[in-house]
PDB file of C-alpha atoms in Angstrom:
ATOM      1  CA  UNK A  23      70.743  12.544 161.628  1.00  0.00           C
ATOM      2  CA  UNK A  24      72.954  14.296 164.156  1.00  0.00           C
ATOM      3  CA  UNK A  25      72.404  15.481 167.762  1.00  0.00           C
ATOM      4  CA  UNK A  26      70.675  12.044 168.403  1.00  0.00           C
ATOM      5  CA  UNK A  27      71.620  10.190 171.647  1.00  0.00           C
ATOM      6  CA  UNK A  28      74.402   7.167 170.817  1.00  0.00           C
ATOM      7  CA  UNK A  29      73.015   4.433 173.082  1.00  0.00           C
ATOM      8  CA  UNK A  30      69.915   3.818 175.903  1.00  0.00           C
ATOM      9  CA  UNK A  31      71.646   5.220 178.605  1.00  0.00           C
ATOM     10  CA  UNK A  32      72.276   8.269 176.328  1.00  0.00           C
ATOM     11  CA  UNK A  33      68.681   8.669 175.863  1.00  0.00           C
ATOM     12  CA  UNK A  34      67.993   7.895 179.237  1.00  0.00           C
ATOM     13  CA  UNK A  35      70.298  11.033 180.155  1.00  0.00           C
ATOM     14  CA  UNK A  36      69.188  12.960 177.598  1.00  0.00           C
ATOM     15  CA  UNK A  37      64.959  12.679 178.591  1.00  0.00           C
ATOM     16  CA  UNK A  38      66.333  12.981 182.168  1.00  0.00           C
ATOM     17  CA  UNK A  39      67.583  16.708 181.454  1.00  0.00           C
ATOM     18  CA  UNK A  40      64.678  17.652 179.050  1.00  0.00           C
ATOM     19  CA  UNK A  41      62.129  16.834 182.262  1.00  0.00           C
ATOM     20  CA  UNK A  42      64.313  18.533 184.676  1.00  0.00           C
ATOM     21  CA  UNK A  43      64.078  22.003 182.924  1.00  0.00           C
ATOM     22  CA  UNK A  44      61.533  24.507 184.279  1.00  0.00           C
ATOM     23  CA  UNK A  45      58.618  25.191 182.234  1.00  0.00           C
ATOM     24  CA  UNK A  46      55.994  27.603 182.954  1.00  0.00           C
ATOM     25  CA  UNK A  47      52.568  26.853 183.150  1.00  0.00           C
ATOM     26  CA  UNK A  48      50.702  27.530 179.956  1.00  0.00           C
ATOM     27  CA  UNK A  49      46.642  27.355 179.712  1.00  0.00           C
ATOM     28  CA  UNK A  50      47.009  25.323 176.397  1.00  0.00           C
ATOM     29  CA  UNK A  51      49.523  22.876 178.509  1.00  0.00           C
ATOM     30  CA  UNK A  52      46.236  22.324 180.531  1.00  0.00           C
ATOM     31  CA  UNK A  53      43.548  21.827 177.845  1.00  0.00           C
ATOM     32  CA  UNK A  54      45.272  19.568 175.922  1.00  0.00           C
ATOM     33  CA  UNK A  55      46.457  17.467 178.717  1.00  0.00           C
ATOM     34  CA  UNK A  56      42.491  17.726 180.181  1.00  0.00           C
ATOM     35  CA  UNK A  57      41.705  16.510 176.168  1.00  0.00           C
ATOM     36  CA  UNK A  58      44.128  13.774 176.737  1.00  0.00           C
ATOM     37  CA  UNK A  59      42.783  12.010 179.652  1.00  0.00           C
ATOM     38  CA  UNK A  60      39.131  12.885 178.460  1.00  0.00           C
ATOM     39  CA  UNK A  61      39.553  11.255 175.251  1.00  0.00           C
ATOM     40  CA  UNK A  62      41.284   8.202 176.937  1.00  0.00           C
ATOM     41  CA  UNK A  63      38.037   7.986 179.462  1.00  0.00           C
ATOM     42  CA  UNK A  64      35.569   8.090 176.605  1.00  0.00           C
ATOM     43  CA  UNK A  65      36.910   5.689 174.355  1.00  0.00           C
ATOM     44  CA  UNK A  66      38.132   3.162 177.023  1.00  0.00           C
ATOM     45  CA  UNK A  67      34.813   2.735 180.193  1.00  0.00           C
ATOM     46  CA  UNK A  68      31.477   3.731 180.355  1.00  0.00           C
ATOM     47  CA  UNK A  69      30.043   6.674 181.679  1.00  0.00           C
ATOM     48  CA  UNK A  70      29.609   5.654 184.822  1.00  0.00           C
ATOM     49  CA  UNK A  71      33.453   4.169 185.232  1.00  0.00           C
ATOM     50  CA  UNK A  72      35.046   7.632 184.293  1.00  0.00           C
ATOM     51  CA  UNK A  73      36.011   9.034 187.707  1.00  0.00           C
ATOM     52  CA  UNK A  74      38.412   5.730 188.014  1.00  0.00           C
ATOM     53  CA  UNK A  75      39.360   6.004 184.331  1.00  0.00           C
ATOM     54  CA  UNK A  76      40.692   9.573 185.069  1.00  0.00           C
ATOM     55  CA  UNK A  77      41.946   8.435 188.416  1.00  0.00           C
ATOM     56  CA  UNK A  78      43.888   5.453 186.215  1.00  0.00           C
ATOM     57  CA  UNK A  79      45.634   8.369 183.952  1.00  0.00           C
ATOM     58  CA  UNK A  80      46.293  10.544 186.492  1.00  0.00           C
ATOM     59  CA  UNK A  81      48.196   7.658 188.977  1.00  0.00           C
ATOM     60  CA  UNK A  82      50.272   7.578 186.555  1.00  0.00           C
ATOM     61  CA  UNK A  83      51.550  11.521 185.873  1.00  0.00           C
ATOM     62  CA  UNK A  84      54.038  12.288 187.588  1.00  0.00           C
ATOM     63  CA  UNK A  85      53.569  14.665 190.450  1.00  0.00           C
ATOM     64  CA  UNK A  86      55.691  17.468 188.982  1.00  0.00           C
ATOM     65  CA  UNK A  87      53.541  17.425 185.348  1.00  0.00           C
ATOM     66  CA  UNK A  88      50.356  17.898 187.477  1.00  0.00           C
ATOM     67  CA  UNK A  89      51.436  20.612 189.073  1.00  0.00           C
ATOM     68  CA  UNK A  90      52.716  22.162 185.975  1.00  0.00           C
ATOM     69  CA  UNK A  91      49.324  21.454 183.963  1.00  0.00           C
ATOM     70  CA  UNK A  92      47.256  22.527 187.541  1.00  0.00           C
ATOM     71  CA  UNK A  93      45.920  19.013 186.823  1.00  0.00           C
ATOM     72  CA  UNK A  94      44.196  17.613 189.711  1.00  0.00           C
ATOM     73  CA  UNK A  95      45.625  14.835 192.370  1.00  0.00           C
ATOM     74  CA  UNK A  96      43.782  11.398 191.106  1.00  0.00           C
ATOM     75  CA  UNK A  97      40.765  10.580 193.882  1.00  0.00           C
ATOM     76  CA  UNK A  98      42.404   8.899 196.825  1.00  0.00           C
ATOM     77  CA  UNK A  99      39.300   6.312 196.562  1.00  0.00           C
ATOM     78  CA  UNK A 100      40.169   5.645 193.270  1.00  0.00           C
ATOM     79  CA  UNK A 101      43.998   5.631 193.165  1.00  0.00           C
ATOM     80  CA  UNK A 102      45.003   2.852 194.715  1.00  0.00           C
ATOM     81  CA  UNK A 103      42.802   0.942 192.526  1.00  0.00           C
ATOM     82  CA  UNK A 104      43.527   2.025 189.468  1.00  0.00           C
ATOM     83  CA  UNK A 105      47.237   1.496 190.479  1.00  0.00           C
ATOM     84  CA  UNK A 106      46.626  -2.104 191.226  1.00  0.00           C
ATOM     85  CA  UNK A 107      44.429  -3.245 188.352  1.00  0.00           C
ATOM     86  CA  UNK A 108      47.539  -1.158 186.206  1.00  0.00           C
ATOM     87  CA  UNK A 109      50.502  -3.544 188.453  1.00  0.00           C
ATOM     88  CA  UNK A 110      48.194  -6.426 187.508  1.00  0.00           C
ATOM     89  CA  UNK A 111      47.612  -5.660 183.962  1.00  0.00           C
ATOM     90  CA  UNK A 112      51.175  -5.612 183.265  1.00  0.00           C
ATOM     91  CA  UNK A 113      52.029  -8.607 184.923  1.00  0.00           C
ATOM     92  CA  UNK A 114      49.404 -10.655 183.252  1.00  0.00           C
ATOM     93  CA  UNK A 115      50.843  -9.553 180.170  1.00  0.00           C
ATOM     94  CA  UNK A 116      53.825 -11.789 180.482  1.00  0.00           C
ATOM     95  CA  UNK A 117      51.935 -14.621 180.342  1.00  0.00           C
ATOM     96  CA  UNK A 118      48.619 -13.512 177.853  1.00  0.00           C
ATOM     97  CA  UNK A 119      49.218 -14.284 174.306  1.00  0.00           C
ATOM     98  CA  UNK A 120      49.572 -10.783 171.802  1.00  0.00           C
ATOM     99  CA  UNK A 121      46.715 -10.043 170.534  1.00  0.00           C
ATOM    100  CA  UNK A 122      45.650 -10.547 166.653  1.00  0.00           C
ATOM    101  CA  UNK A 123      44.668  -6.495 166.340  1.00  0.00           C
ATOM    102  CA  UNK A 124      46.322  -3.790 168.147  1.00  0.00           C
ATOM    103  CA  UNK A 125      43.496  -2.112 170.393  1.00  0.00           C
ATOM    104  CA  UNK A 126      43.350   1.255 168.393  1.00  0.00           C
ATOM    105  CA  UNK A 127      43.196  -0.721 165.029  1.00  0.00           C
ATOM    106  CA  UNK A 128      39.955  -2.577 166.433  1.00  0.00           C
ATOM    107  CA  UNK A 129      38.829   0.772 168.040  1.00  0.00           C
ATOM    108  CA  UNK A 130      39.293   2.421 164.067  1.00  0.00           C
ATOM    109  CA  UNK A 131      37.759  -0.654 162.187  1.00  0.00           C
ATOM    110  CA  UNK A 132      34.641  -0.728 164.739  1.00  0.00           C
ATOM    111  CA  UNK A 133      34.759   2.801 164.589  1.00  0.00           C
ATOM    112  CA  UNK A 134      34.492   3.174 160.341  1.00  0.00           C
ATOM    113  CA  UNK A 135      31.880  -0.148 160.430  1.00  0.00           C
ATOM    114  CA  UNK A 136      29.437   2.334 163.257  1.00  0.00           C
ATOM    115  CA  UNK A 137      29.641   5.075 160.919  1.00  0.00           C
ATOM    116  CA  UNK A 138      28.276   2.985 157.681  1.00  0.00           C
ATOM    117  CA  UNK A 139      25.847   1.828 159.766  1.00  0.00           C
ATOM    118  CA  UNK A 140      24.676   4.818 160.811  1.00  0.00           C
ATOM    119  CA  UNK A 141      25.177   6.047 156.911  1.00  0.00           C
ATOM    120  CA  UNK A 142      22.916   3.218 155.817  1.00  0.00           C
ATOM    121  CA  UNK A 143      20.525   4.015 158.402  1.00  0.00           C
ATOM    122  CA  UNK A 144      19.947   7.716 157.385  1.00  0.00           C
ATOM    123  CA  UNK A 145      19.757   6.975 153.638  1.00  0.00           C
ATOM    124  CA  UNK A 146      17.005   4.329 154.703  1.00  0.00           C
ATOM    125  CA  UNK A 147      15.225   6.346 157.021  1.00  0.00           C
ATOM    126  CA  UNK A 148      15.093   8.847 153.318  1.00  0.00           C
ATOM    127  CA  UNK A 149      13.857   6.236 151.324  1.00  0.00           C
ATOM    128  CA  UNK A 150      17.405   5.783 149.551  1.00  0.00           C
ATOM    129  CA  UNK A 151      18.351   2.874 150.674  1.00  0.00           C
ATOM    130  CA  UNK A 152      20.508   1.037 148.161  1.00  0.00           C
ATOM    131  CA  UNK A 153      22.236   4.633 147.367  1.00  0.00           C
ATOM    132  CA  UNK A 154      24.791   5.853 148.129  1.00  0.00           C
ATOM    133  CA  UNK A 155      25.317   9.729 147.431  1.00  0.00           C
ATOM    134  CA  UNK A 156      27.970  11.183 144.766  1.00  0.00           C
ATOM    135  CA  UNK A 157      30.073  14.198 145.491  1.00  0.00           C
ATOM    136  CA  UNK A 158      28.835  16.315 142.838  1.00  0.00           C
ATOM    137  CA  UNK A 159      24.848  17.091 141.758  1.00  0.00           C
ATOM    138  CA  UNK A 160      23.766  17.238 138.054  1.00  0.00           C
ATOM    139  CA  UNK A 161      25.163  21.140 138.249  1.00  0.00           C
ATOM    140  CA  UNK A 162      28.174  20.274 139.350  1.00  0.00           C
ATOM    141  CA  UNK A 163      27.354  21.241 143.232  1.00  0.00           C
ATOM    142  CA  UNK A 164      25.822  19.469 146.183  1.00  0.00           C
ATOM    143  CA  UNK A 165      24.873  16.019 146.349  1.00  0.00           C
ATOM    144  CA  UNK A 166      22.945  13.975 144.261  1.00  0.00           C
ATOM    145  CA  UNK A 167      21.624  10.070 144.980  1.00  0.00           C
ATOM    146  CA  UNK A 168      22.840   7.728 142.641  1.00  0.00           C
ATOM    147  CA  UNK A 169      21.818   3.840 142.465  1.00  0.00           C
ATOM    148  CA  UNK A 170      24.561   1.830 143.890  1.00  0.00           C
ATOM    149  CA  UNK A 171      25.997  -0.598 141.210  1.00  0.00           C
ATOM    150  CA  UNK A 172      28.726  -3.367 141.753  1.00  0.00           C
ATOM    151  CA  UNK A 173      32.013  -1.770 140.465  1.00  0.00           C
ATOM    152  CA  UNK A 174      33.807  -5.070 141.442  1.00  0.00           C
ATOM    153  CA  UNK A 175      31.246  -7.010 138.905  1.00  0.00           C
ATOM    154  CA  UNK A 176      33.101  -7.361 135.238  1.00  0.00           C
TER     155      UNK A 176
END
């Protein structure tokens, strides 16, 4: 690989000069940032918590990116806050053991064990529980309900 800084401080120079170039402001720049911090919010506090969970993300953009992005200033209410829980949340991690799953692997495992649930529920709610649906039909199109049979069984 070539072109790649040689050391941190390299780097350090290097991400220093790609932020200090002037970019325009671009309306995709916007939604996906907007998509960003949404997404965050959802998967991470309840409805009613999502003012401070945007006010958490946007403490910490820089001033110059929300500008940019014509992202809002965070709540003043809710910034100081959010900054605060943040300061402590790092600090405790010095002294907190690691955890046994990285948060998005437990957010993707929940997230595939939800969705069978819900899959069982529907095929119940059909009267085909104990089915589980094959990609092709008898015609070789749509989906057909086949009994569900141990394939692990010998």
């Amino acid at each position: 690989m070539t072109g790649f800084p040689e050391d941190f401080d390299a780097m350090l120079a290097f991400v220093e000069d790609y932020e200090s170039q002037p970019y325009e402001h671009s309306e995709n720049g916007l939604i996906v940032s907007e998509g960003i911090i949404q997404g965050f919010v959802e998967r991470n506090f309840p409805k009613r918590l999502w003012p401070f969970g945007r006010a958490m993300v946007l403490t910490t953009v820089p001033e110059r990116i929300r500008r940019l992005h014509h992202l809002p200033d965070p709540d003043r209410r809710l910034a100081a806050p959010a900054r605060f829980l943040l300061k402590t949340q790092m600090r405790l991690q010095k002294f907190l053991p690691e955890p046994r799953e990285a948060a998005s692997e437990k957010y993707f495992r929940e997230r595939a064990a939800l969705i069978e649930k819900r899959k069982a529920e529907r095929l119940a709610a059909h009267g085909m529980a104990g089915t589980e649906r094959s990609e092709e039909g008898p015609s070789g199109g749509g989906l057909c309900p086949v009994p569900h049979t141990d394939r692990t069984a010998s």
